[in-house]
Coordinates of C-alpha atoms and ligand atoms in Angstrom, one line a residue:
M235 CA 0.0 -0.1 0.2
V236 CA 1.4 3.4 -0.9
E237 CA 1.4 6.0 2.0
T238 CA -0.2 9.2 1.4
M239 CA 0.1 12.7 2.8
T240 CA -2.0 15.7 3.1
A241 CA -0.7 18.4 0.2
A242 CA -1.4 22.0 -1.1
V243 CA -2.0 21.2 -4.9
F244 CA -2.0 24.0 -7.6
K245 CA -5.1 22.9 -9.9
G246 CA -4.8 25.9 -12.4
A247 CA -6.9 29.0 -12.5
G248 CA -6.5 30.4 -8.9
T249 CA -7.6 27.2 -7.6
L250 CA -5.3 25.4 -4.8
T251 CA -7.2 22.1 -3.3
I252 CA -6.1 20.0 -0.1
E253 CA -5.4 16.6 -1.4
E254 CA -4.3 13.1 -0.3
V255 CA -1.1 12.6 -2.4
P256 CA 1.6 9.6 -2.3
V257 CA 4.5 10.3 -0.3
P258 CA 7.4 11.1 -2.6
E259 CA 10.1 8.6 -3.3
I260 CA 14.0 8.9 -4.0
K261 CA 14.3 8.3 -7.7
R262 CA 17.7 9.7 -8.7
P263 CA 21.1 8.9 -6.9
D264 CA 21.5 12.4 -5.8
D265 CA 17.8 12.9 -4.3
V266 CA 17.2 13.6 -0.6
L267 CA 14.1 13.0 1.0
L268 CA 13.0 15.5 3.5
R269 CA 10.7 15.7 6.2
V270 CA 9.3 19.3 6.0
D271 CA 9.6 21.0 9.4
A272 CA 8.4 24.6 8.1
A273 CA 7.2 26.3 5.2
S274 CA 6.0 29.9 4.6
I275 CA 3.6 31.4 2.2
C276 CA 5.3 33.8 -0.2
G277 CA 3.9 36.7 -2.3
T278 CA 4.7 34.6 -5.3
D279 CA 2.3 31.9 -4.0
V280 CA -0.6 34.8 -4.1
H281 CA 0.7 35.8 -7.5
I282 CA 0.3 32.3 -9.0
L283 CA -3.3 31.9 -7.5
E284 CA -4.6 35.3 -9.1
V285 CA -6.9 35.2 -12.1
P286 CA -5.1 35.6 -14.7
P287 CA -2.1 34.5 -12.8
G288 CA 0.7 36.9 -11.7
H289 CA 3.0 34.3 -12.0
P290 CA 3.2 31.1 -13.9
A291 CA 3.3 27.3 -12.2
T292 CA 2.7 23.7 -13.1
E293 CA -0.7 22.6 -12.7
G294 CA -0.7 19.5 -10.3
A295 CA 2.5 20.8 -8.6
I296 CA 2.5 20.9 -4.8
L297 CA 3.3 24.6 -4.0
G298 CA 5.6 26.1 -1.3
H299 CA 9.1 26.9 -2.4
E300 CA 10.2 28.5 1.3
F301 CA 10.8 25.7 3.4
V302 CA 13.0 23.9 5.8
G303 CA 13.4 20.2 6.6
E304 CA 15.2 17.0 8.1
V305 CA 17.0 14.4 5.9
V306 CA 15.0 11.2 6.4
G307 CA 16.3 9.3 3.1
R308 CA 18.8 9.8 0.6
G309 CA 20.2 8.4 -2.9
D310 CA 23.3 6.6 -3.4
A311 CA 25.3 9.4 -4.5
V312 CA 24.9 11.5 -1.3
D313 CA 27.2 11.1 1.2
H314 CA 27.4 14.6 2.6
L315 CA 24.2 14.6 4.4
Q316 CA 22.9 12.2 6.9
P317 CA 19.5 11.5 8.0
G318 CA 18.7 13.6 10.9
D319 CA 20.5 16.6 9.3
K320 CA 18.4 20.0 9.3
V321 CA 18.7 21.8 6.0
V322 CA 17.3 25.0 4.3
V323 CA 16.1 24.3 0.7
D324 CA 17.3 26.5 -2.4
P325 CA 14.1 26.0 -4.4
N326 CA 15.6 27.0 -7.8
I327 CA 17.1 24.3 -9.6
T328 CA 19.7 25.3 -12.2
C329 CA 21.3 23.3 -14.9
G330 CA 24.9 23.9 -14.5
T331 CA 25.3 23.6 -18.1
C332 CA 23.9 26.7 -19.9
L333 CA 25.6 29.9 -20.7
Y334 CA 25.0 31.5 -17.5
C335 CA 25.5 28.7 -15.2
R336 CA 28.9 28.3 -16.7
Q337 CA 29.6 32.0 -16.0
N338 CA 28.5 31.2 -12.3
K339 CA 25.6 33.6 -12.7
T340 CA 23.2 30.5 -11.7
N341 CA 20.2 33.0 -11.0
L342 CA 19.9 33.5 -14.6
C343 CA 20.0 29.9 -15.5
T344 CA 17.8 29.5 -18.8
N345 CA 16.8 26.0 -17.8
M346 CA 15.7 26.8 -14.2
T347 CA 12.9 25.0 -12.6
T348 CA 11.6 26.0 -9.1
L349 CA 10.5 23.3 -6.0
G350 CA 7.1 24.5 -5.2
I351 CA 6.2 26.1 -8.4
F352 CA 6.9 24.1 -11.2
I353 CA 7.7 20.8 -9.4
D354 CA 6.4 19.6 -6.1
G355 CA 7.2 21.9 -3.1
G356 CA 7.0 22.3 0.7
F357 CA 3.4 22.5 1.6
A358 CA 3.4 19.1 2.4
P359 CA 4.9 16.8 5.2
F360 CA 7.6 15.1 2.8
C361 CA 9.4 16.6 -0.3
V362 CA 12.1 15.1 -2.5
A363 CA 14.7 17.8 -3.7
P364 CA 18.3 17.3 -5.2
A365 CA 21.2 17.2 -2.8
S366 CA 22.7 20.3 -4.2
A367 CA 19.7 22.4 -3.5
L368 CA 20.3 21.9 0.6
H369 CA 22.2 24.1 2.5
P370 CA 22.6 22.6 6.4
Y371 CA 21.8 24.6 9.2
S372 CA 22.4 24.3 12.7
A373 CA 19.9 22.4 15.0
T374 CA 19.9 25.4 17.6
L375 CA 18.2 27.7 15.0
P376 CA 14.4 27.3 15.1
A377 CA 12.6 26.0 12.2
D378 CA 10.4 28.9 12.0
K379 CA 13.2 31.1 11.7
A380 CA 15.2 29.1 9.4
V381 CA 12.3 29.0 7.1
L382 CA 13.0 32.6 6.3
A383 CA 16.3 31.7 4.8
E384 CA 15.0 31.7 1.2
P385 CA 13.2 35.4 1.0
L386 CA 16.2 36.5 3.1
S387 CA 18.8 35.1 0.8
C388 CA 17.2 36.9 -1.9
V389 CA 17.4 40.2 0.0
V390 CA 21.2 39.3 1.0
N391 CA 22.1 39.4 -3.0
G392 CA 20.4 42.5 -3.4
A393 CA 22.4 44.0 -0.6
K394 CA 25.4 42.9 -1.6
K395 CA 24.9 44.5 -5.0
A396 CA 24.1 47.6 -3.4
A397 CA 27.0 47.6 -0.9
V398 CA 25.9 50.1 1.7
V399 CA 28.9 51.7 3.6
P400 CA 28.1 51.9 7.1
G401 CA 26.3 55.3 8.1
Q402 CA 24.7 55.7 4.5
S403 CA 20.9 56.9 4.3
V404 CA 18.4 54.3 3.0
V405 CA 15.0 54.0 1.8
I406 CA 12.8 51.2 1.6
L407 CA 9.4 51.5 -0.4
G408 CA 7.2 48.9 0.9
A409 CA 7.3 47.0 4.1
G410 CA 5.8 43.4 2.7
P411 CA 8.1 40.7 3.8
I412 CA 10.9 41.6 1.4
G413 CA 10.7 45.4 2.3
Q414 CA 10.7 44.2 6.1
L415 CA 13.6 41.8 5.6
F416 CA 15.6 44.6 3.9
I417 CA 15.2 46.5 7.0
E418 CA 17.0 43.9 8.7
V419 CA 20.0 43.2 6.3
L420 CA 20.4 46.9 5.5
K421 CA 20.7 47.8 9.4
A422 CA 23.1 44.9 9.7
N423 CA 25.2 46.6 6.8
G424 CA 25.4 49.7 9.0
A425 CA 22.9 51.8 7.3
G426 CA 22.4 55.3 9.4
T427 CA 19.0 56.7 8.5
I428 CA 16.6 54.1 7.4
V429 CA 12.9 55.2 6.2
V430 CA 10.2 52.9 5.0
S431 CA 7.4 54.0 3.2
E432 CA 4.1 51.7 3.8
P433 CA 0.5 52.7 3.7
N434 CA -0.9 49.5 5.2
P435 CA -1.4 49.6 9.1
L436 CA -0.2 46.0 10.1
R437 CA 3.0 45.9 7.7
A438 CA 4.0 49.6 9.2
D439 CA 3.5 48.1 12.7
T440 CA 5.6 45.4 12.2
A441 CA 8.4 47.5 10.7
R442 CA 8.0 49.7 13.9
K443 CA 9.2 47.0 16.0
V444 CA 12.7 47.8 14.9
D445 CA 14.5 50.1 16.5
G446 CA 15.8 53.4 14.7
V447 CA 13.7 52.9 11.6
S448 CA 11.1 55.5 10.6
I449 CA 7.9 54.9 9.1
V450 CA 5.8 57.0 6.9
S451 CA 3.0 55.9 4.6
N452 CA 2.7 58.2 1.7
E453 CA 5.1 60.2 -0.7
T454 CA 4.7 63.7 1.0
E455 CA 5.4 62.4 4.3
L456 CA 8.7 60.4 2.8
A457 CA 9.7 63.7 1.3
A458 CA 9.3 65.5 4.6
E459 CA 10.9 62.9 6.8
L460 CA 14.1 62.8 4.3
D461 CA 14.2 66.7 4.7
N462 CA 14.4 66.3 8.2
A463 CA 16.7 63.4 8.3
T464 CA 19.3 64.1 5.6
G465 CA 18.5 67.2 4.3
G466 CA 17.7 65.6 0.9
G467 CA 17.4 62.1 -0.4
A468 CA 18.8 58.8 0.3
D469 CA 22.1 57.3 -0.9
L470 CA 19.8 53.9 -1.5
V471 CA 16.3 53.5 -2.5
V472 CA 15.1 50.1 -2.5
D473 CA 11.9 49.6 -4.6
A474 CA 10.3 46.3 -2.7
V475 CA 7.0 46.7 -4.5
G476 CA 8.1 46.2 -8.3
S477 CA 6.3 49.3 -9.7
L478 CA 8.0 52.4 -7.8
F479 CA 11.0 53.3 -9.8
G480 CA 9.9 56.8 -10.8
V481 CA 9.5 57.5 -7.1
A482 CA 12.7 55.8 -6.2
L483 CA 14.4 58.1 -8.6
E484 CA 12.8 61.2 -6.9
H485 CA 14.2 60.3 -3.7
V486 CA 17.7 59.3 -4.3
N487 CA 20.7 61.4 -3.7
P488 CA 23.3 62.6 -6.3
G489 CA 25.6 59.6 -6.9
G490 CA 23.2 57.4 -5.2
T491 CA 21.8 53.8 -6.0
V492 CA 18.2 52.4 -7.1
L493 CA 17.8 48.8 -6.1
L494 CA 15.1 47.5 -8.1
F495 CA 13.8 44.1 -6.2
G496 CA 9.7 43.9 -6.3
M497 CA 8.3 41.6 -9.2
N498 CA 5.5 42.7 -10.9
E499 CA 5.4 41.7 -14.5
T500 CA 2.7 44.0 -15.8
A501 CA 4.0 47.4 -14.0
R502 CA 5.1 50.1 -16.3
S503 CA 6.6 53.1 -14.5
S504 CA 7.0 56.5 -15.7
V505 CA 10.4 57.7 -15.4
A506 CA 12.0 61.1 -15.5
Q507 CA 15.2 59.5 -17.1
Y508 CA 16.9 62.8 -17.0
W509 CA 17.7 62.2 -13.2
I510 CA 19.5 58.9 -13.9
T511 CA 21.9 61.1 -16.1
R512 CA 21.8 64.2 -14.3
K513 CA 22.3 62.6 -10.7
E514 CA 24.4 59.9 -12.1
V515 CA 22.4 57.2 -10.6
R516 CA 23.2 53.6 -10.2
V517 CA 20.3 51.5 -10.8
L518 CA 20.3 47.8 -10.3
G519 CA 18.1 44.7 -10.9
T520 CA 18.3 42.0 -8.5
F521 CA 16.6 38.5 -8.8
I522 CA 16.5 35.5 -6.5
S523 CA 19.5 34.2 -4.3
G524 CA 22.1 33.7 -6.7
G525 CA 24.3 31.7 -4.6
S526 CA 23.7 33.9 -1.5
F527 CA 22.4 30.7 0.7
P528 CA 25.4 29.7 2.8
E529 CA 26.0 33.1 4.0
T530 CA 22.3 33.8 4.7
V531 CA 22.3 30.7 6.8
R532 CA 25.5 31.8 8.6
L533 CA 23.5 35.4 9.1
L534 CA 20.4 33.7 10.8
E535 CA 22.7 31.8 12.8
S536 CA 24.6 34.7 13.9
G537 CA 21.8 36.6 15.5
L538 CA 22.6 39.8 13.6
V539 CA 19.1 39.9 12.2
A540 CA 15.8 38.8 13.9
P541 CA 13.5 38.4 10.8
E542 CA 11.1 36.2 12.9
R543 CA 9.3 39.5 14.2
I544 CA 7.3 39.5 10.6
V545 CA 5.9 36.0 11.3
T546 CA 2.2 36.9 12.1
H547 CA 0.4 33.8 11.8
R548 CA 1.1 30.0 12.4
I549 CA -1.0 27.5 10.6
G550 CA -1.4 23.9 9.2
V551 CA -1.4 22.6 5.6
K552 CA -5.3 22.4 5.6
E553 CA -5.3 26.2 6.5
I554 CA -3.3 27.5 3.5
P555 CA -5.8 28.1 1.2
D556 CA -7.1 30.9 4.0
G557 CA -3.5 31.7 4.7
I558 CA -3.0 32.8 1.0
E559 CA -6.2 34.7 1.1
M560 CA -5.2 36.5 4.3
M561 CA -2.1 37.4 2.5
R562 CA -3.6 38.8 -0.6
R563 CA -6.1 41.1 1.6
K564 CA -2.8 42.2 3.4
E565 CA -4.2 40.8 6.6
A566 CA -0.8 39.1 7.4
V567 CA 3.0 39.7 7.0
K568 CA 4.5 36.2 7.1
I569 CA 2.5 33.1 7.5
V570 CA 4.5 30.1 8.6
V571 CA 3.3 26.4 8.0
T572 CA 3.7 23.5 10.1
P573 CA 2.9 20.6 7.9
Ligands
LIG804 ZN1 9.1 33.6 -2.2
LIG805 ZN1 21.8 26.9 -16.3

């Protein structure tokens, strides 16, 4: 008899169902079977379930691309991971052979697939993942903190590109989960003035828990706060929404950097291009983790960041559809699922 488990399965056209599915099996020599300790709901899950979809996904796939687990089985070729090891999962599986992989720019892989989006992921008690996607972490780190390693690694990748020097001023546009994690990482980088712009009260209150961060709710307040704090703009402006390039450009200092993180395929920003030239603004795009998982795990273990403050709800697999609806209505900042 095949063992089954309860999983959240994408059925296309805005539908996520809770189903009994077979427990996955190790098929390839480099496969690892994980017991999922924790997963979290991402804004991307919300986009996948929009009609029409804001992000593609494979019909029939178990969703959940942010998750951590314990090794319970391994293929014959895996000897560096043992049963009982705790691991965070890099859900983006790259090919290793395309032009970009060979240039060590794996986040630009042209054959990338993703656990929990295109193939089965972590919204279930068990998942099979290739050993190369797994990063061990100390068992002393709680699973509901380690689970934030995936979004945090994407933020670390962006922060590396922005290269904030201690004391520099920073504006973060949007305090969704990603904006919140930018607060953590840029503060650890030594940012001086940090101003966060967020109209949603729950998200603003969650950001307010961090010492020394100013929260504003609109652009007029942002301009006034910056005038007060820096006498001008900010050295770095992060668009953590994905449609605020024009706003970012207005508030960046001459010689400063605009970092575009938020993903919105349909957004079209109106931009006063003149200011990029005149202020010599550096404009940077950043996408997924780009090999930042190992240092992100060390960062979490170091205690230099406290991202768990963004977890507002904890649920089981059966409540995932409700959890996604809460995220859509912005009634939650981050929801952790314990399968
Ligand atoms: Zn995500
Ligand atoms: Zn590749």
